[in-house]
Short mmCIF file of C-alpha atoms in Angstrom, two decimals:
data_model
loop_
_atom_site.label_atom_id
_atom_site.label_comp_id
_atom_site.label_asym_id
_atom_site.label_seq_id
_atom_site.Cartn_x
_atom_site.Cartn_y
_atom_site.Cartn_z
CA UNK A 41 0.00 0.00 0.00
CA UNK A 42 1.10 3.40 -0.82
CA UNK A 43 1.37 6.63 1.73
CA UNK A 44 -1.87 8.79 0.63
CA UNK A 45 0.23 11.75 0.91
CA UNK A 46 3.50 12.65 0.13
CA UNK A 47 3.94 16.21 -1.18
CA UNK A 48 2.40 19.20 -2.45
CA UNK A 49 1.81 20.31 -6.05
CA UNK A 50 4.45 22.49 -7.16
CA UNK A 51 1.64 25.40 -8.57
CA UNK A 52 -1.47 25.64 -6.11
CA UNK A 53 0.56 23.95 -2.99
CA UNK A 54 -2.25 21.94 -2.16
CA UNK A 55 -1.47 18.22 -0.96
CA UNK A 56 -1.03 15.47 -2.74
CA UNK A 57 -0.45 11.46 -2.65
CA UNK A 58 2.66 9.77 -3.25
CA UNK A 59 1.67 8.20 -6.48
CA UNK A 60 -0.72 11.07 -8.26
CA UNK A 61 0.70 11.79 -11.70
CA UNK A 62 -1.60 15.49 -11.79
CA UNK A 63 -2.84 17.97 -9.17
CA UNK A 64 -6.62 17.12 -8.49
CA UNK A 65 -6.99 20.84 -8.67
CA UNK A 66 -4.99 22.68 -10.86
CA UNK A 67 -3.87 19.64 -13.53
CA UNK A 68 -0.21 20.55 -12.96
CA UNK A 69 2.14 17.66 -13.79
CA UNK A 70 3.86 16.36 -10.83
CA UNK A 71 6.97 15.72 -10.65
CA UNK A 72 7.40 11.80 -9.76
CA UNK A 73 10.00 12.64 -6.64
CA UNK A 74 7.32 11.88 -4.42
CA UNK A 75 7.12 8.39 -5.54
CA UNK A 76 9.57 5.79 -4.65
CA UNK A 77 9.69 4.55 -7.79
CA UNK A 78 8.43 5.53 -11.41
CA UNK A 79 4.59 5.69 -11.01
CA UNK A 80 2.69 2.52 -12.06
CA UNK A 81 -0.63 3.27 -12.85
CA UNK A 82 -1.51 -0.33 -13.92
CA UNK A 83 -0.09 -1.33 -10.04
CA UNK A 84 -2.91 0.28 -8.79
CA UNK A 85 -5.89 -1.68 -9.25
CA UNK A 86 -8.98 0.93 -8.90
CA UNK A 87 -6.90 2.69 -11.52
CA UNK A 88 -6.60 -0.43 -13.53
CA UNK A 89 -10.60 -1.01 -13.77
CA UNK A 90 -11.17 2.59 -14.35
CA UNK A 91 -8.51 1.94 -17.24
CA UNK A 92 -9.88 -1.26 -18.84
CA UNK A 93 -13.71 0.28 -17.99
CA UNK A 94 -15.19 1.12 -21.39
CA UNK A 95 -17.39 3.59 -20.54
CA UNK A 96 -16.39 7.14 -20.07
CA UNK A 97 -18.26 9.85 -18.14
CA UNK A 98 -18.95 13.38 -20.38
CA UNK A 99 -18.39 15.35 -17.39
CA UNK A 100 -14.83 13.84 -16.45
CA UNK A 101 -12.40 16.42 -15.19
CA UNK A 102 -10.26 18.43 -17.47
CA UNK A 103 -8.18 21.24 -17.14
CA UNK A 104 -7.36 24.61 -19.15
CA UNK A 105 -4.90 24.30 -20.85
CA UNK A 106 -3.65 28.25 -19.94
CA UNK A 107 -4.34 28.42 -16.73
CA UNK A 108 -4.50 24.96 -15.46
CA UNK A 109 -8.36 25.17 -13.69
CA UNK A 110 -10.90 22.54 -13.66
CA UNK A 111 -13.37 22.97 -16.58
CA UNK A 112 -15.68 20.51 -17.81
CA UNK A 113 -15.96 19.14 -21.08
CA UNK A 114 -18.97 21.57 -23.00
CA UNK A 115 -17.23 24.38 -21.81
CA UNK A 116 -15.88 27.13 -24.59
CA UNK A 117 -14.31 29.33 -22.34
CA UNK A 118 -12.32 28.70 -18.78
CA UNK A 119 -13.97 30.52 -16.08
CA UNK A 120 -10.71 30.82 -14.21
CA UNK A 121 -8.77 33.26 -17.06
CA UNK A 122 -11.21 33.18 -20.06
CA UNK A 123 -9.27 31.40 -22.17
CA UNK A 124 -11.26 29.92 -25.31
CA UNK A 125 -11.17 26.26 -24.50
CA UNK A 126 -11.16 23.69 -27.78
CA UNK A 127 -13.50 20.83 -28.15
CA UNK A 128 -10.07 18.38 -27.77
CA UNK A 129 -9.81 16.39 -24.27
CA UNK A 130 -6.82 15.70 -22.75
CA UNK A 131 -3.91 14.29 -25.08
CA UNK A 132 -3.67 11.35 -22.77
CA UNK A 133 -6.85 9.89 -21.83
CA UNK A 134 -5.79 7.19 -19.34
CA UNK A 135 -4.94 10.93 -16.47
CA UNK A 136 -8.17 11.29 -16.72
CA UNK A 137 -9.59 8.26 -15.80
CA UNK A 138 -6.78 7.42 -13.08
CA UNK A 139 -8.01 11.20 -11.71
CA UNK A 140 -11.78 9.73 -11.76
CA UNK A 141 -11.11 6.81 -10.03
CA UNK A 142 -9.23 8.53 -6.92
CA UNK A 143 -12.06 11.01 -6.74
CA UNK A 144 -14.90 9.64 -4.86
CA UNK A 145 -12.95 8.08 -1.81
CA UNK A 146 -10.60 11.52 -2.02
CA UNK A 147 -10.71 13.20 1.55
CA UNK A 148 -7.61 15.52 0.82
CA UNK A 149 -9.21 16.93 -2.02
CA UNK A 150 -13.25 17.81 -2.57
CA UNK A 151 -13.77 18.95 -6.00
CA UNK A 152 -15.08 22.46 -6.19
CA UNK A 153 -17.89 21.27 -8.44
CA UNK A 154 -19.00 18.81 -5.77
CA UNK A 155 -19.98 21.19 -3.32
CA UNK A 156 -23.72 22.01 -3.09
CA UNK A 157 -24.40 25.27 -5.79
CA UNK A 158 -25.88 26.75 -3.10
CA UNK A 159 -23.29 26.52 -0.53
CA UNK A 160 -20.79 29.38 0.58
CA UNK A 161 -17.62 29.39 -1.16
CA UNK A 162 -15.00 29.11 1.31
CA UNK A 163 -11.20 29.91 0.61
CA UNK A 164 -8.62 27.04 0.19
CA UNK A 165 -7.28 27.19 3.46
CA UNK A 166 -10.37 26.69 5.10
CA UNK A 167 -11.76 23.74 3.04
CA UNK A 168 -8.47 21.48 3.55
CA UNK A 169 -7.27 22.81 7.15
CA UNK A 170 -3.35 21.39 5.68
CA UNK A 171 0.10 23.08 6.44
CA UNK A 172 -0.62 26.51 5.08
CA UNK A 173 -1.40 26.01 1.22
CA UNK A 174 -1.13 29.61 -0.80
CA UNK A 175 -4.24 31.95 -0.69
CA UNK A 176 -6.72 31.25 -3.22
CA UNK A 177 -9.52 34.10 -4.04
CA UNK A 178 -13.18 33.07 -3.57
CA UNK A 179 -14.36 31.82 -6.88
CA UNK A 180 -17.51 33.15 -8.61
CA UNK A 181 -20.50 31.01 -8.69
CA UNK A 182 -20.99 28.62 -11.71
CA UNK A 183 -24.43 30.05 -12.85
CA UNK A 184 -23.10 33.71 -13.02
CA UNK A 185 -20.38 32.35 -14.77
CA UNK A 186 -22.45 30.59 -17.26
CA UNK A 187 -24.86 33.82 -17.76
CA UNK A 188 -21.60 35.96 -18.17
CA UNK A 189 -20.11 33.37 -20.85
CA UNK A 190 -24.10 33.59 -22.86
CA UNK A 191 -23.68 36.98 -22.75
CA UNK A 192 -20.36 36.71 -25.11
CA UNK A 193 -21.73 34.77 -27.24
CA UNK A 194 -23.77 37.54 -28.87
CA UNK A 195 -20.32 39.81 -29.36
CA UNK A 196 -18.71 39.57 -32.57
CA UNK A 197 -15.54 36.64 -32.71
CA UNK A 198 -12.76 38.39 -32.24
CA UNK A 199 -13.92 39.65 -28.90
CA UNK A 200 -15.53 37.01 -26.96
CA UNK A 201 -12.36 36.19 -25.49
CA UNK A 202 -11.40 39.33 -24.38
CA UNK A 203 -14.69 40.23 -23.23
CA UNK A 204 -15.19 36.65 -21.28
CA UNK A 205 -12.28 37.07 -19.49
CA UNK A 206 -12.98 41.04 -18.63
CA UNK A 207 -16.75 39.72 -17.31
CA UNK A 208 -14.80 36.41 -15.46
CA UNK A 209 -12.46 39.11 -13.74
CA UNK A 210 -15.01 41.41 -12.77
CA UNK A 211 -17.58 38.25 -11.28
CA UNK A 212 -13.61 37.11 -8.77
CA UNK A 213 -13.29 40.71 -8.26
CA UNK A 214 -17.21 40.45 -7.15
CA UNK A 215 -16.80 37.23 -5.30
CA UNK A 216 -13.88 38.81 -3.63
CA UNK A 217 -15.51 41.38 -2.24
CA UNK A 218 -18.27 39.37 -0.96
CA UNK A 219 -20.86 39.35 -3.10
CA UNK A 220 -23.20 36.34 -3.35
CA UNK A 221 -24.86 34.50 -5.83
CA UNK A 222 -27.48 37.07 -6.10
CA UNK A 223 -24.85 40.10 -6.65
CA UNK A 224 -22.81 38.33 -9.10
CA UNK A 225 -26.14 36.96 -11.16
CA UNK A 226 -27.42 40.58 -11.49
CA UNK A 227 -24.22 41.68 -12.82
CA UNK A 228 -23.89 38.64 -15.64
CA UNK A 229 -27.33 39.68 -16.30
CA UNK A 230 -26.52 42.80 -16.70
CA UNK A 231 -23.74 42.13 -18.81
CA UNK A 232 -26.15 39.71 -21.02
CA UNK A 233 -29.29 42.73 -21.40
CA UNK A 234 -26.31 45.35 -22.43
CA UNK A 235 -24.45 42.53 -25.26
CA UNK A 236 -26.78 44.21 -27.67
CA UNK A 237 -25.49 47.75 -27.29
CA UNK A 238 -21.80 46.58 -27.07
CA UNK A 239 -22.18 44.36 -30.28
CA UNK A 240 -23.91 47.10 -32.11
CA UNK A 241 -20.74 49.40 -30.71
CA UNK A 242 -17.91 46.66 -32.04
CA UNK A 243 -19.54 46.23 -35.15
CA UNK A 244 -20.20 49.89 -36.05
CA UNK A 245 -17.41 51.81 -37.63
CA UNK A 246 -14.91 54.27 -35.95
CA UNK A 247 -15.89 58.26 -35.45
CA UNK A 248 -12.26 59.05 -34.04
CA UNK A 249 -12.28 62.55 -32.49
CA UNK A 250 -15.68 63.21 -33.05
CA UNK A 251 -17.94 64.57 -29.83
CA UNK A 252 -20.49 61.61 -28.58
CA UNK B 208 -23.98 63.05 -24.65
CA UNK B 209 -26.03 61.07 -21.44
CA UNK B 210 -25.68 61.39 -17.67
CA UNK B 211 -23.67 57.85 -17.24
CA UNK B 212 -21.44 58.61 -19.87
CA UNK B 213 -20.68 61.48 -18.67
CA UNK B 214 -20.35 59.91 -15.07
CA UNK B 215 -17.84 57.56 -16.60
CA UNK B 216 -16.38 60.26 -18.40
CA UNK B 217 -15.77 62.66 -15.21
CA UNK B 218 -14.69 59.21 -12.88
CA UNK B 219 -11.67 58.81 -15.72
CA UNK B 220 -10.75 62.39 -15.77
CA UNK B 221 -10.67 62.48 -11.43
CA UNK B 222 -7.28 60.70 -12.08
CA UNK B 223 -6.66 60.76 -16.17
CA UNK B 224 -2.96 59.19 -15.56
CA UNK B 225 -4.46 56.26 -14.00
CA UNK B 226 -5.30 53.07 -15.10
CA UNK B 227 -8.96 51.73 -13.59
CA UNK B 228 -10.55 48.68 -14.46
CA UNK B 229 -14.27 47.95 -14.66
CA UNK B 230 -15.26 48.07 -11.11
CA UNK B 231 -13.62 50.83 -9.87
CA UNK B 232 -14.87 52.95 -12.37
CA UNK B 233 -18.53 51.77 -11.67
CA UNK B 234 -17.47 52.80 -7.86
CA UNK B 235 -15.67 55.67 -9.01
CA UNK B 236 -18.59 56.89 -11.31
CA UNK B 237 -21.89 55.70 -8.63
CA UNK B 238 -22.89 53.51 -11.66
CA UNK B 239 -23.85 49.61 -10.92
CA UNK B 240 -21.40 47.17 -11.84
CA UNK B 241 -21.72 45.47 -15.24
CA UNK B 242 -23.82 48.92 -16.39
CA UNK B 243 -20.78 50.58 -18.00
CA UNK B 244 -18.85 48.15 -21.03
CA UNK B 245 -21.38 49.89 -23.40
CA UNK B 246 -20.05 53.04 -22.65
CA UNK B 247 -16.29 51.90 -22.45
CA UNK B 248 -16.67 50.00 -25.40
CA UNK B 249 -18.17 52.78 -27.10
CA UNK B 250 -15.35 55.25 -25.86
CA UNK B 251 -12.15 52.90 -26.23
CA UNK B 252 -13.58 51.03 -29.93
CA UNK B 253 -15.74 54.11 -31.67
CA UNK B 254 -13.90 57.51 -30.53
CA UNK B 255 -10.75 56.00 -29.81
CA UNK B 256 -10.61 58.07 -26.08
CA UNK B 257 -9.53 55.32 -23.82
CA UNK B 258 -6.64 52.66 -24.08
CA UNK B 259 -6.80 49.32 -22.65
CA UNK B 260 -4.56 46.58 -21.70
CA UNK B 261 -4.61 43.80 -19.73
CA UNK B 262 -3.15 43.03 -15.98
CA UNK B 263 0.67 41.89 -16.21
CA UNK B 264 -0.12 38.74 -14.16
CA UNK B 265 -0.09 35.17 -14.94
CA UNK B 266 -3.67 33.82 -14.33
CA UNK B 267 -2.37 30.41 -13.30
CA UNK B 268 -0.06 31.65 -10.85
CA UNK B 269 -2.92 34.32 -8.96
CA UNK B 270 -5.42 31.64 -9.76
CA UNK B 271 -7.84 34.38 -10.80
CA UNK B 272 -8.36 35.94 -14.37
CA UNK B 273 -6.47 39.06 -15.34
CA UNK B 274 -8.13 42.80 -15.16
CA UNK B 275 -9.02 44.74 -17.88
CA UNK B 276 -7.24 48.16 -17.03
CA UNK B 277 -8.72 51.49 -19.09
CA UNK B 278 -7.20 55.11 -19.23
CA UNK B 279 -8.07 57.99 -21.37
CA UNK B 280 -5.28 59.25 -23.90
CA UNK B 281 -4.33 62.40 -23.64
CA UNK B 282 -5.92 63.69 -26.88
CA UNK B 283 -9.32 61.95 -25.00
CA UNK B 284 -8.94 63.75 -22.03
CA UNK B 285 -8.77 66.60 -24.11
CA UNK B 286 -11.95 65.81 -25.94
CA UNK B 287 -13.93 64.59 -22.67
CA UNK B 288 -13.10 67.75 -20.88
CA UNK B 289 -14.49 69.58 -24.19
CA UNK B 290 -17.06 67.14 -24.22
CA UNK B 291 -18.37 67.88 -20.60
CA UNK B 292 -18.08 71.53 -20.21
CA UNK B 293 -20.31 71.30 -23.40
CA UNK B 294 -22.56 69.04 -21.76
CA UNK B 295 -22.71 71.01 -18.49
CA UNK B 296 -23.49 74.28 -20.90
CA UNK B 297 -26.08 73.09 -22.52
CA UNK B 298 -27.59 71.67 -19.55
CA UNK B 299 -27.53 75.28 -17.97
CA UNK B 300 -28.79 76.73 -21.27
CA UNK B 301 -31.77 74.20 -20.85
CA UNK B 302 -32.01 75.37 -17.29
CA UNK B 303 -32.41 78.96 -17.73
CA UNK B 304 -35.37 78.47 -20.70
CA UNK B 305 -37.40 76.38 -18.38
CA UNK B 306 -39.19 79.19 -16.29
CA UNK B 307 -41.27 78.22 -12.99
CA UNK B 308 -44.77 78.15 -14.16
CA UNK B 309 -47.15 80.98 -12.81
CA UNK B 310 -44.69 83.33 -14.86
CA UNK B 311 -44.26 86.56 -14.30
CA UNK B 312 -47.35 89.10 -12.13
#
């Protein structure tokens, strides 16, 4: 039996086991020092029948590939940093499915998306209670998020990603200062009733110098 | 020109050399947040008064995304101040035509 934990990922600083080839959080690669040996996946044998399962679960963990966050599978942008995601999963499917199978027995490491919706987003430090991980800002809530991504859709291409990021900064900068799901939903909203105007603005052409 | 443009207009001019992003210039200005990307997209795309660039950060690293940052150029500043004292004239010029009704005795 291997120790459960070993180290900490080399990005976020959060905990990890002995034998996890990617952060559970951010996706970082791990380095394989923690391990006493080159990491078998195939020695581990809940891996092994999540590897030789056929069946795969749509919403199986990925991660962006900019930023390193969790996003899930229909996603087109990262809600972390914007970035526009592409409809490719991860190069090597088996990290996936070794990250499923640790998952549901995981007590290091809850998922953000398996806390309750309506529950209150609690920093980093507070949710794992180990030896003093970096501070991590409260995260917006997922619906806001989503509204705020709808609302880009309606912008012409070549600004959705600016403009989903600018929206995603603006809903942490909201969740940082303690607004709640109610706060950040009126401002995606917001953001979503005013796409019209700002399309109409992108799309018109320039009056340099001239008096609004 | 309307009244939140012209809010946005006056919270960029309090401090023209610096940069704000989007919620401090809906503080700045008394506007709600997520009310104003209409009128910054309409300043920075269609008159070309404001700049923009993003926050020099690495989102991975802050594990947040970066901040849109917005300042007015100096010809803009020009034009907004221009643009408001215009505003604030023709607001006083509409001002002195309205008369109290009852008139004069």
């Amino acid at each position: 039996m291997r120790a459960t934990s070993a180290g900490h990922c080399p990005r976020c600083g959060i905990q990890v086991r002995a034998d996890d080839l990617i952060c559970l959080r951010c996706g970082a690669n791990l380095p394989h020092t923690f391990a006493s040996g080159p990491p078998d996946p195939w020695a581990d044998s809940a891996a092994a029948e999540i590897l030789l399962r056929p069946e795969r679960d749509p919403m199986s963990a990925l991660s962006c590939p900019n930023c390193g966050g969790e996003v899930e599978r229909h996603d087109d942008f990262c809600e972390h940093c914007g970035n526009e995601l592409t409809r490719d999963p991860l190069p090597d499917p088996s990290e996936t499915e070794i990250l499923r199978a640790r998952e549901p027995d995981d007590e290091v490491l809850p998922a953000p998306e398996q806390e309750d919706e309506n529950s209150v987003v609690r920093p980093t430090s507070e949710r794992g209670g180990h030896d003093s991980p970096p501070h991590r800002p409260c995260r917006p809530r997922r619906p806001a998020s989503k509204v705020a991504r709808a609302a880009v859709w309606f912008l012409p291409a070549e600004y959705q990603v600016r403009y989903a990021e600018e929206y995603l900064s603006e809903l942490w900068d909201l969740a940082e200062s303690g607004a709640g799901i109610c706060g950040q939903l009126r401002y995606s909203l917001c953001q979503l009733v005013r796409t019209v105007p700002v399309r109409l603005t992108l799309l018109s052409p320039r009056r340099r110098g001239v008096l609004p | 020109m309307t009244i939140p443009t012209q809010l946005v207009l006056r919270a960029l001019l309090a401090e023209p050399t610096q940069e704000m992003y989007g919620l401090q210039i809906c503080a700045q200005s008394g506007l709600p947040s997520g009310t104003i990307h209409p009128i910054l997209a309409r300043l920075e795309h269609d008159f070309g008064w404001l700049t923009s660039r993003w926050e020099d950060i690495d989102p991975g690293t802050e594990g947040r995304p970066r901040r849109r940052y917005y300042r007015l150029t100096d010809d803009g500043a020009e034009l907004a101040r221009i643009a408001l004292a215009h505003a604030t004239t023709s607001v006083n010029t509409l001002g002195l035509r309205i008369r109290p009704a009852g008139g004069m005795a």
